[in-house]
PDB file of C-alpha atoms in Angstrom:
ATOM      1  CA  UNK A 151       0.000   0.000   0.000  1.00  0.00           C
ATOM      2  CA  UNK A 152       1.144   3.417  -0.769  1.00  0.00           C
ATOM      3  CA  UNK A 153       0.493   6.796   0.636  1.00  0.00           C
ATOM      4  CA  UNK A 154       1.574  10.403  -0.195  1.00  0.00           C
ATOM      5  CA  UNK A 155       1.038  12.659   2.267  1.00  0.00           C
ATOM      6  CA  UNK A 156       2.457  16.380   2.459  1.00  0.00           C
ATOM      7  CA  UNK A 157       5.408  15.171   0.788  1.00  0.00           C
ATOM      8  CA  UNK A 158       5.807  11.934   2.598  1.00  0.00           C
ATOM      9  CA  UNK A 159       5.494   8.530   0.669  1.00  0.00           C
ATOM     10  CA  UNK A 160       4.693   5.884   3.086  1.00  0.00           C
ATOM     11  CA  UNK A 161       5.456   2.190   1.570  1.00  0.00           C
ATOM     12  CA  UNK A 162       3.359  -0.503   3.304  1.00  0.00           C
ATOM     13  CA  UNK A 163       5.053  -4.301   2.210  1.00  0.00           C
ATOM     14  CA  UNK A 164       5.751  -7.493   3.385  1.00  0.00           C
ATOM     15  CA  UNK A 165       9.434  -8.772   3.929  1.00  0.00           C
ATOM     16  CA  UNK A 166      10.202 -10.441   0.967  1.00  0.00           C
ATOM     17  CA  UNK A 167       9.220  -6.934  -0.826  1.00  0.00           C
ATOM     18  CA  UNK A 168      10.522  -4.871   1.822  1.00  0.00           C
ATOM     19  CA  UNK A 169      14.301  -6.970   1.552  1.00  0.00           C
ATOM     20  CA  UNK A 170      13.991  -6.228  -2.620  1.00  0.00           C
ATOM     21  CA  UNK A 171      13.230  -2.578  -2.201  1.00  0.00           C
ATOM     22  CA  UNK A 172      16.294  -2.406  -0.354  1.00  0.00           C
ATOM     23  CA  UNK A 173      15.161   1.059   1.274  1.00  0.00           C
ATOM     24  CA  UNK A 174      15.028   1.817   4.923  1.00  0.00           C
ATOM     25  CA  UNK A 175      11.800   1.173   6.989  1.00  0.00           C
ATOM     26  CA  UNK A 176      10.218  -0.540  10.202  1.00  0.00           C
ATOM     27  CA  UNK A 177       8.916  -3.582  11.152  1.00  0.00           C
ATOM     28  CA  UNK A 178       4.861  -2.752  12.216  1.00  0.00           C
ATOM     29  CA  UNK A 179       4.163  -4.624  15.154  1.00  0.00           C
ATOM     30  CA  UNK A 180       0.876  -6.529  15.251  1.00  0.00           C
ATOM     31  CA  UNK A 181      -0.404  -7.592  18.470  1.00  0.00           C
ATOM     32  CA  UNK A 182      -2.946 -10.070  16.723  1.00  0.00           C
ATOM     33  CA  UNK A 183      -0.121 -11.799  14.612  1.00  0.00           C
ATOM     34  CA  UNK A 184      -0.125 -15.395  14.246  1.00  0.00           C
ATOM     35  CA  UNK A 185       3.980 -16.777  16.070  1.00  0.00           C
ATOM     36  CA  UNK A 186       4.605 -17.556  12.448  1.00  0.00           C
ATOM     37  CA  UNK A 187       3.254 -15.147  10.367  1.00  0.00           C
ATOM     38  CA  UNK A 188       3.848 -13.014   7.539  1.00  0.00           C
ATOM     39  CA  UNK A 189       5.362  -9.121   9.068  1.00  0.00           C
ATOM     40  CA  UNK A 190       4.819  -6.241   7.641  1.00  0.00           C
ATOM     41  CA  UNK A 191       7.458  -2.939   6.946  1.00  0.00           C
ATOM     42  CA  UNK A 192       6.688   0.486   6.424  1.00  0.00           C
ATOM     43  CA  UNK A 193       9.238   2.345   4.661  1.00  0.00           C
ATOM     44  CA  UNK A 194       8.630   6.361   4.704  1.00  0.00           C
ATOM     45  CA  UNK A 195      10.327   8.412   2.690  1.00  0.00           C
ATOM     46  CA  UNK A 196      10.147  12.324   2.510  1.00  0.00           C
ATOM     47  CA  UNK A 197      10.018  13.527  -1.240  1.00  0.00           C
ATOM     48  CA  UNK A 198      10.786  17.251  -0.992  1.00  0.00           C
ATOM     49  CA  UNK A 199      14.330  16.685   0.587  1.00  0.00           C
ATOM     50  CA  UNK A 200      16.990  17.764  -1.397  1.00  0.00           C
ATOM     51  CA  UNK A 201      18.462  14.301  -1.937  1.00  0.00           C
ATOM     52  CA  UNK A 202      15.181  13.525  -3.566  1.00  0.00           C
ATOM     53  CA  UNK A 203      15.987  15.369  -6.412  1.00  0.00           C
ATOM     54  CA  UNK A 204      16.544  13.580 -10.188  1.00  0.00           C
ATOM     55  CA  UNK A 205      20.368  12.504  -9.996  1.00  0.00           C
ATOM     56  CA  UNK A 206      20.428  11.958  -6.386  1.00  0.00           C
ATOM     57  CA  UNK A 207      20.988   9.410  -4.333  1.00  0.00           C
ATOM     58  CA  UNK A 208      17.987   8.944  -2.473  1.00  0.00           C
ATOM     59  CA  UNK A 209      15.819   9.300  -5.658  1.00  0.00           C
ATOM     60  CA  UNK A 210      18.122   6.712  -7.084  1.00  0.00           C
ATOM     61  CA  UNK A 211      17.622   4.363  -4.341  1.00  0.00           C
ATOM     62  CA  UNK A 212      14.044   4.948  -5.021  1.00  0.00           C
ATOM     63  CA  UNK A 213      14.153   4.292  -8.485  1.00  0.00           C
ATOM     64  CA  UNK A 214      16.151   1.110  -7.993  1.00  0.00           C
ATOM     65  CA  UNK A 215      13.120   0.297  -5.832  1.00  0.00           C
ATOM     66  CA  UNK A 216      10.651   0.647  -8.207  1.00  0.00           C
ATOM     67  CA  UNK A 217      12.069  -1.147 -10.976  1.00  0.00           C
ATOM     68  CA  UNK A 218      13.238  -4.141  -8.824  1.00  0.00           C
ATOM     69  CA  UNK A 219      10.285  -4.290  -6.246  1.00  0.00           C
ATOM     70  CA  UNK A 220       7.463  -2.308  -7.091  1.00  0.00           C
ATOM     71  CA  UNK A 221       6.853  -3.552 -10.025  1.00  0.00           C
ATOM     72  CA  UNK A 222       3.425  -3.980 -12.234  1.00  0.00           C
ATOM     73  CA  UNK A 223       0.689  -1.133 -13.059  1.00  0.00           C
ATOM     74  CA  UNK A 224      -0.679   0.777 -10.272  1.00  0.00           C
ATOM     75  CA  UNK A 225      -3.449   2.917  -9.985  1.00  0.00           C
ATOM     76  CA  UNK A 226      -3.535   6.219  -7.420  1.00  0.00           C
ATOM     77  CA  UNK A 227      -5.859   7.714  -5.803  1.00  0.00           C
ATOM     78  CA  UNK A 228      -5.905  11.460  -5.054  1.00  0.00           C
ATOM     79  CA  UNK A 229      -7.310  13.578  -2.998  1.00  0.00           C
ATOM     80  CA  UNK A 230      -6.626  17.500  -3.326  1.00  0.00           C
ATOM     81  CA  UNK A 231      -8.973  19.165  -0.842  1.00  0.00           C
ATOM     82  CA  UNK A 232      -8.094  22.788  -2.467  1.00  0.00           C
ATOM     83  CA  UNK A 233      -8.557  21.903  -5.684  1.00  0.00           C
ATOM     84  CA  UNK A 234     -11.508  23.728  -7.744  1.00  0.00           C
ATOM     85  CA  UNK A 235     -13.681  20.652  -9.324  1.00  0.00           C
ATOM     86  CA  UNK A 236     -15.577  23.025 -11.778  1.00  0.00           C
ATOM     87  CA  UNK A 237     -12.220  23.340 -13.860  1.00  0.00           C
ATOM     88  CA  UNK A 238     -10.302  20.149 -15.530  1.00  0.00           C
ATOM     89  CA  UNK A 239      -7.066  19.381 -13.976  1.00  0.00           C
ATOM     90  CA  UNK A 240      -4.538  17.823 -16.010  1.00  0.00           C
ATOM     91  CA  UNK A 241      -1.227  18.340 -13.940  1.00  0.00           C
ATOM     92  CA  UNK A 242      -1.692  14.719 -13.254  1.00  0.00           C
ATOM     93  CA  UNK A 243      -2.129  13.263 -17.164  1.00  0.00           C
ATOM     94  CA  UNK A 244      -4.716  12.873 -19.282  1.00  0.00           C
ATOM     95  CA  UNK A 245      -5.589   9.184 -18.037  1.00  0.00           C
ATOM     96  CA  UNK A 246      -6.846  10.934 -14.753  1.00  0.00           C
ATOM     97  CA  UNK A 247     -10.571  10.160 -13.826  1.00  0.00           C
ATOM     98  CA  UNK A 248     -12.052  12.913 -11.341  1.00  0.00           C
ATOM     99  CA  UNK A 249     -15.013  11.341  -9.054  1.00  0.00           C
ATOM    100  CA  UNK A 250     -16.955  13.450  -6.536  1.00  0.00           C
ATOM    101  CA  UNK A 251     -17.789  11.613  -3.240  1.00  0.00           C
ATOM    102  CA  UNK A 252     -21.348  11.288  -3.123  1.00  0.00           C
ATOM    103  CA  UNK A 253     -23.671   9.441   0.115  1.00  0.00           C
ATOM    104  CA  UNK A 254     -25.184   5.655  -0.704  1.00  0.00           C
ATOM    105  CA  UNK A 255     -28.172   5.848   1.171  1.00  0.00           C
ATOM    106  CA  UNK A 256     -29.945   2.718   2.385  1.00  0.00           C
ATOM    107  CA  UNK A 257     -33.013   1.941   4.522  1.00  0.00           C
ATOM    108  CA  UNK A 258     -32.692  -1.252   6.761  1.00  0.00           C
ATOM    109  CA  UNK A 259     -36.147  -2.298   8.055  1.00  0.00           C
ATOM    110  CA  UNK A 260     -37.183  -4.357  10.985  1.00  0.00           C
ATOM    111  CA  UNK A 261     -33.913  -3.819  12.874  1.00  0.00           C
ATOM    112  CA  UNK A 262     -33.638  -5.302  16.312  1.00  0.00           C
ATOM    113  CA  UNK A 263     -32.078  -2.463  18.270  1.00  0.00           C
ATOM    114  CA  UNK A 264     -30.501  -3.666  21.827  1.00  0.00           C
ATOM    115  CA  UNK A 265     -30.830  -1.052  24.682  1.00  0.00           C
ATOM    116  CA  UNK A 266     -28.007   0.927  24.739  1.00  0.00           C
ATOM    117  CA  UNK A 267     -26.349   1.829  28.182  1.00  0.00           C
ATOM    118  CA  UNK A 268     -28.233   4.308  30.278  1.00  0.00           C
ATOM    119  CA  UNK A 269     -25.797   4.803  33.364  1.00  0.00           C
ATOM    120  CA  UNK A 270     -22.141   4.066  34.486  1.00  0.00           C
ATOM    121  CA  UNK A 271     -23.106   0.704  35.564  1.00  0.00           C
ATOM    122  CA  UNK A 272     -23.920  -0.778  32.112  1.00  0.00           C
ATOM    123  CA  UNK A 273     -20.399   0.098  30.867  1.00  0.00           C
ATOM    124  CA  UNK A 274     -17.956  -0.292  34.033  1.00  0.00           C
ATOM    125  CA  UNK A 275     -15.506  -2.662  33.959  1.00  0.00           C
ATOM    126  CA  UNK A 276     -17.281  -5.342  34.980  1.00  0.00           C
ATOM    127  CA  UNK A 277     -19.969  -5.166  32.036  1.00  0.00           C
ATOM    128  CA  UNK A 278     -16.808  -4.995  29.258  1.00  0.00           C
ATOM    129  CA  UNK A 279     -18.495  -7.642  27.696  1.00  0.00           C
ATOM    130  CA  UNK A 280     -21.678  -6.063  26.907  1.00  0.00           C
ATOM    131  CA  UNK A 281     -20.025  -2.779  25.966  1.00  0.00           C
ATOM    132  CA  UNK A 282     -18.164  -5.275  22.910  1.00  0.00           C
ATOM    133  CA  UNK A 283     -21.274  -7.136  22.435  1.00  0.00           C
ATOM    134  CA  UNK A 284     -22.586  -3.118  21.265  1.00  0.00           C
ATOM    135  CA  UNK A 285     -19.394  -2.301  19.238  1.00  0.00           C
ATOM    136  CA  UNK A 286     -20.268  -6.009  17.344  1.00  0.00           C
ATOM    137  CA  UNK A 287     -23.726  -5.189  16.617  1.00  0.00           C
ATOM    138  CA  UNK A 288     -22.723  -1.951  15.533  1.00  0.00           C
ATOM    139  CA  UNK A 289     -20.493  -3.500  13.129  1.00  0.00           C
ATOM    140  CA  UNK A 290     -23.324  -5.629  11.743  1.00  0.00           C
ATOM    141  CA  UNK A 291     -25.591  -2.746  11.502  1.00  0.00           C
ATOM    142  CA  UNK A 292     -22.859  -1.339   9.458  1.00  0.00           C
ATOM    143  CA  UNK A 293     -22.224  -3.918   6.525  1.00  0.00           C
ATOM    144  CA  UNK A 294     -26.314  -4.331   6.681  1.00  0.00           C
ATOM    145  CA  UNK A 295     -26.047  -7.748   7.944  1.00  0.00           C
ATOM    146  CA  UNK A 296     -29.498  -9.823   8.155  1.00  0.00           C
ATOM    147  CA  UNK A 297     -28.481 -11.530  11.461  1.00  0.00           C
ATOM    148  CA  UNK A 298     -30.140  -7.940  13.080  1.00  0.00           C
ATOM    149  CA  UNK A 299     -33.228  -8.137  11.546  1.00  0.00           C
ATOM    150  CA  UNK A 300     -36.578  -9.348  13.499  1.00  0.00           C
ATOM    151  CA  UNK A 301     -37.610 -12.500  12.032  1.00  0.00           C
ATOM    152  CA  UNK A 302     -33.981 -13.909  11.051  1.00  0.00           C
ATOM    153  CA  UNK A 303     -34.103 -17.207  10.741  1.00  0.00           C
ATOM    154  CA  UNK A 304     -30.736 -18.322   9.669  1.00  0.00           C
ATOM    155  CA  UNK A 305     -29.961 -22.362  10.413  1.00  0.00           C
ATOM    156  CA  UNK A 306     -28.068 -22.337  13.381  1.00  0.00           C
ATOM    157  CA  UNK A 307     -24.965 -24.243  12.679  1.00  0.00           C
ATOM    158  CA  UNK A 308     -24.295 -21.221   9.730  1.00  0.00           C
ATOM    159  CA  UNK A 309     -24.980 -18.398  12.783  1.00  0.00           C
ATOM    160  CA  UNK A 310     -25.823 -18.455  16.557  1.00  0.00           C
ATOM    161  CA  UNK A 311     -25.991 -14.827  16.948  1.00  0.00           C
ATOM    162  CA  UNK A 312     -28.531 -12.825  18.700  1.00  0.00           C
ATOM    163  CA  UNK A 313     -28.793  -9.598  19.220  1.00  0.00           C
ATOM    164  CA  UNK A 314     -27.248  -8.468  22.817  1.00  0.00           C
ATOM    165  CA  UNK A 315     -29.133  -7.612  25.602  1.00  0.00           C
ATOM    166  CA  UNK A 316     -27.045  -4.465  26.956  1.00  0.00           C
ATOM    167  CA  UNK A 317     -28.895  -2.525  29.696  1.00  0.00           C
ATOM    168  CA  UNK A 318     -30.106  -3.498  33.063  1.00  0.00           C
ATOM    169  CA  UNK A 319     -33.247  -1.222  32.890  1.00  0.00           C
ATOM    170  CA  UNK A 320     -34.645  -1.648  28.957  1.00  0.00           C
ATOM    171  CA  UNK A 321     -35.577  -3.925  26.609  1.00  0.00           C
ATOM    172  CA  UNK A 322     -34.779  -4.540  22.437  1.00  0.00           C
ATOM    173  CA  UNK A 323     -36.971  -2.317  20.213  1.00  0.00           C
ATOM    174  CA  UNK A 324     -37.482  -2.519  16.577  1.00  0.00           C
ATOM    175  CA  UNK A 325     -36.579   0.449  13.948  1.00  0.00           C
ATOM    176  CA  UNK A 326     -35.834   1.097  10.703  1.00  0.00           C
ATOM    177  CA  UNK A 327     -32.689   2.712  10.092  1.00  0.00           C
ATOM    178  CA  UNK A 328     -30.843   4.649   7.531  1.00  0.00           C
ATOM    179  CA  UNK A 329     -27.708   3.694   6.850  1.00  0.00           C
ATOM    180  CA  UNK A 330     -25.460   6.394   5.033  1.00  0.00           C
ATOM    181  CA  UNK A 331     -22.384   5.882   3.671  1.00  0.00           C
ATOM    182  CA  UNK A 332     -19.433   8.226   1.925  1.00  0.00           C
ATOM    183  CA  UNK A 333     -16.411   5.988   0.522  1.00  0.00           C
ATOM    184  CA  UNK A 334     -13.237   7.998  -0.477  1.00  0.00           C
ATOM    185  CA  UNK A 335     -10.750  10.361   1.016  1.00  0.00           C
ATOM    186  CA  UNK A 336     -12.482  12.492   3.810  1.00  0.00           C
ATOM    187  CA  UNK A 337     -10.791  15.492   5.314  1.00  0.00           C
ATOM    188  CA  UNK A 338     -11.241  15.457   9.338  1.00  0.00           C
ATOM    189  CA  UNK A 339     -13.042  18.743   9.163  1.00  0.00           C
ATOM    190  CA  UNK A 340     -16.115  16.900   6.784  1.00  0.00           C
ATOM    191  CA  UNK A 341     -16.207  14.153   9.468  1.00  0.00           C
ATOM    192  CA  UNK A 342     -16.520  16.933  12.025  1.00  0.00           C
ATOM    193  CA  UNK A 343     -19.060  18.636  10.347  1.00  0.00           C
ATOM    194  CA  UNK A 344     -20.774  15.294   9.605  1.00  0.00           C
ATOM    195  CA  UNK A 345     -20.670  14.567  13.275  1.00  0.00           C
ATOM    196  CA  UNK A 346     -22.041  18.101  14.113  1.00  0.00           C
ATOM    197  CA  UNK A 347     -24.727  18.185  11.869  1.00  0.00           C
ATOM    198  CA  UNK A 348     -25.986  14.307  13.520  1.00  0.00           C
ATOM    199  CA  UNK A 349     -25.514  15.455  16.925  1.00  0.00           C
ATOM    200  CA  UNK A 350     -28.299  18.623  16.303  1.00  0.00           C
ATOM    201  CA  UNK A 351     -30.363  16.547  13.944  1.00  0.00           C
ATOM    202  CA  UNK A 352     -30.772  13.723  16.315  1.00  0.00           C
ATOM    203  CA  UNK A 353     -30.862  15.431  19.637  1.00  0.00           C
ATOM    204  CA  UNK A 354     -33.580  12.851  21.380  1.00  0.00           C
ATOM    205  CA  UNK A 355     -32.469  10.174  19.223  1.00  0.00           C
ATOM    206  CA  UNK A 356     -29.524   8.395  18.544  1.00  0.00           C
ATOM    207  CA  UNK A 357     -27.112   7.384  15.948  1.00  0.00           C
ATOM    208  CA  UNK A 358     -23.671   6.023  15.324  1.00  0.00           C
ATOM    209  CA  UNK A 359     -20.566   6.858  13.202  1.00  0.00           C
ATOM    210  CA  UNK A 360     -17.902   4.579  11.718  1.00  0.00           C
ATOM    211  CA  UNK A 361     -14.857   5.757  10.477  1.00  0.00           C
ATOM    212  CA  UNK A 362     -12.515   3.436   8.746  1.00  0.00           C
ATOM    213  CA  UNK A 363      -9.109   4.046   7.192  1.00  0.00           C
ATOM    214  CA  UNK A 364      -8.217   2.670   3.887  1.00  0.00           C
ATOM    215  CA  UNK A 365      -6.633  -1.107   3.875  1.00  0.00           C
ATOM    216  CA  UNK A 366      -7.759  -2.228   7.101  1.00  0.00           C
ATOM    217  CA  UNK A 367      -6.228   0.974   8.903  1.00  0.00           C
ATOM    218  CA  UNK A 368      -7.191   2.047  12.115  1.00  0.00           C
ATOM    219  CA  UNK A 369     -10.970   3.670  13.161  1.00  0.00           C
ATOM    220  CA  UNK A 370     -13.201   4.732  15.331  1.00  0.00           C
ATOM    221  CA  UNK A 371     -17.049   4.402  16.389  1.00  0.00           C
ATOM    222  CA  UNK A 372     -18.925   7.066  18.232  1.00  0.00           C
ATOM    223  CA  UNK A 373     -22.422   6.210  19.461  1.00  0.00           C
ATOM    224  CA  UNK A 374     -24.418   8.745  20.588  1.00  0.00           C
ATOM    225  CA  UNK A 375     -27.169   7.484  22.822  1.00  0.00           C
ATOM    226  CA  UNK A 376     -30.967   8.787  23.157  1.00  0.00           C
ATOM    227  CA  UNK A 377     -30.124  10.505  26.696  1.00  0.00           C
ATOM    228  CA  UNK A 378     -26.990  12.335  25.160  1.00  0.00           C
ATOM    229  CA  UNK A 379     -24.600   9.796  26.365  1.00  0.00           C
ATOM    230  CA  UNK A 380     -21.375   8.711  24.221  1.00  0.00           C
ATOM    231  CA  UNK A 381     -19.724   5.631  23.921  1.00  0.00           C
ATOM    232  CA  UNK A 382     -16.528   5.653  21.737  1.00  0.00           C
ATOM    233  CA  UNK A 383     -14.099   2.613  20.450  1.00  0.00           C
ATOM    234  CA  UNK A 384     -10.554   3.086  19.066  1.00  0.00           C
ATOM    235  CA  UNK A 385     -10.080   0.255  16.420  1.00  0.00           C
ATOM    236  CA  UNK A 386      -6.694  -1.507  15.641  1.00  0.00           C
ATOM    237  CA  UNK A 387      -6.319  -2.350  11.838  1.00  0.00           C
TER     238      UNK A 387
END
């Protein structure tokens, strides 16, 4: 995987890339990894430094790279967040495709919806289970799985899930929910104003937001509850 950021080109690979590329770069630590699996290297290399220019060495080394390692088309994606989209820019070829990102929009009906927490009890240590029981469902709700839905009748040795029952004081209700979705590069300040915008449209209800880097990167979930509580997850790639 390969990122360009402010000048920075950030190399994700595995070893037997990573050994070809001959470039300097870090092991990424996995906590999850297998004893014998596959590790991955980031290599990070900063474009605009003067031994980056054509004829260098570091551009050299970089060039060696790509011809020995990083081989085979590739296709970049771009995100200019000062660019004007009403004019054609061509500073990048003529092969370039410009897409806007737009919201999917999708109404899943006859959702089971467990009772979220409603004081410090339902999500104190004690209760950690219940609190990841949420995050899962959440996650469900998110790919628009059918195990959620009232009436699911899935055979058992495919799925044993049920919906979790996460509150000491309330009971599962059914909704239907609208599930929106951008895909592409997003800014921070559009997921702010995203998150604003939810918070004073759904002030007695509640809703949740997923945010997911690219490649399995890291994310987070905020749920905002009915009684203006928030729950929030950090997720690991």
């Amino acid at each position: 995987m390969f990122t360009l950021v402010e000048g920075v080109l950030t190399i994700t690979c595995d070893r037997a890339t990573y050994e070809r590329a001959g470039l300097p770069g870090t092991p990424i630590p996995d906590p999850h990894a297998r004893k014998h699996g596959t590790p991955k290297f980031k290599i990070e290399l900063n474009l605009r430094l003067p031994s980056m220019l054509a004829g260098k060495k570091g551009f050299e080394r970089l060039l060696h790279a790509a011809k020995s390692a990083f081989v085979g088309q590739m296709t970049w994606l771009f995100h200019d967040i000062s660019s004007d989209l009403s004019t054609p820019d061509t500073s990048l070829g003529e092969n370039v495709e410009i897409k806007q990102t737009t919201a999917q929009t999708e109404e899943l009906k006859e959702i089971i919806i467990p009772p979220f927490p409603t004081d410090d009890a339902d999500v104190s240590k004690s209760n950690q289970d219940d609190v990841t029981d949420l995050l899962e469902w959440l996650s469900l709700a998110a790919i628009s799985s059918p195990r959620i839905e009232q009436g699911d009748l899935v055979d058992e040795i495919i799925s044993r899930y049920s919906v979790p029952n996460t509150s000491t004081s309330a009971t599962s209700t059914t909704q239907t929910l609208t599930k929106i979705t951008y895909t592409g590069f997003l800014p921070n300040t559009v997921i702010a104003d995203i998150f604003a915008k939810l918070v004073i449209a759904a002030n007695k209800s509640w809703f949740a937001i997923l945010v997911q880097g690219f490649d399995g990167d890291k994310g987070v979930v905020v749920l905002k509850t009915q009684d203006q509580r928030a729950l929030c997850w950090d997720l690991e790639g």
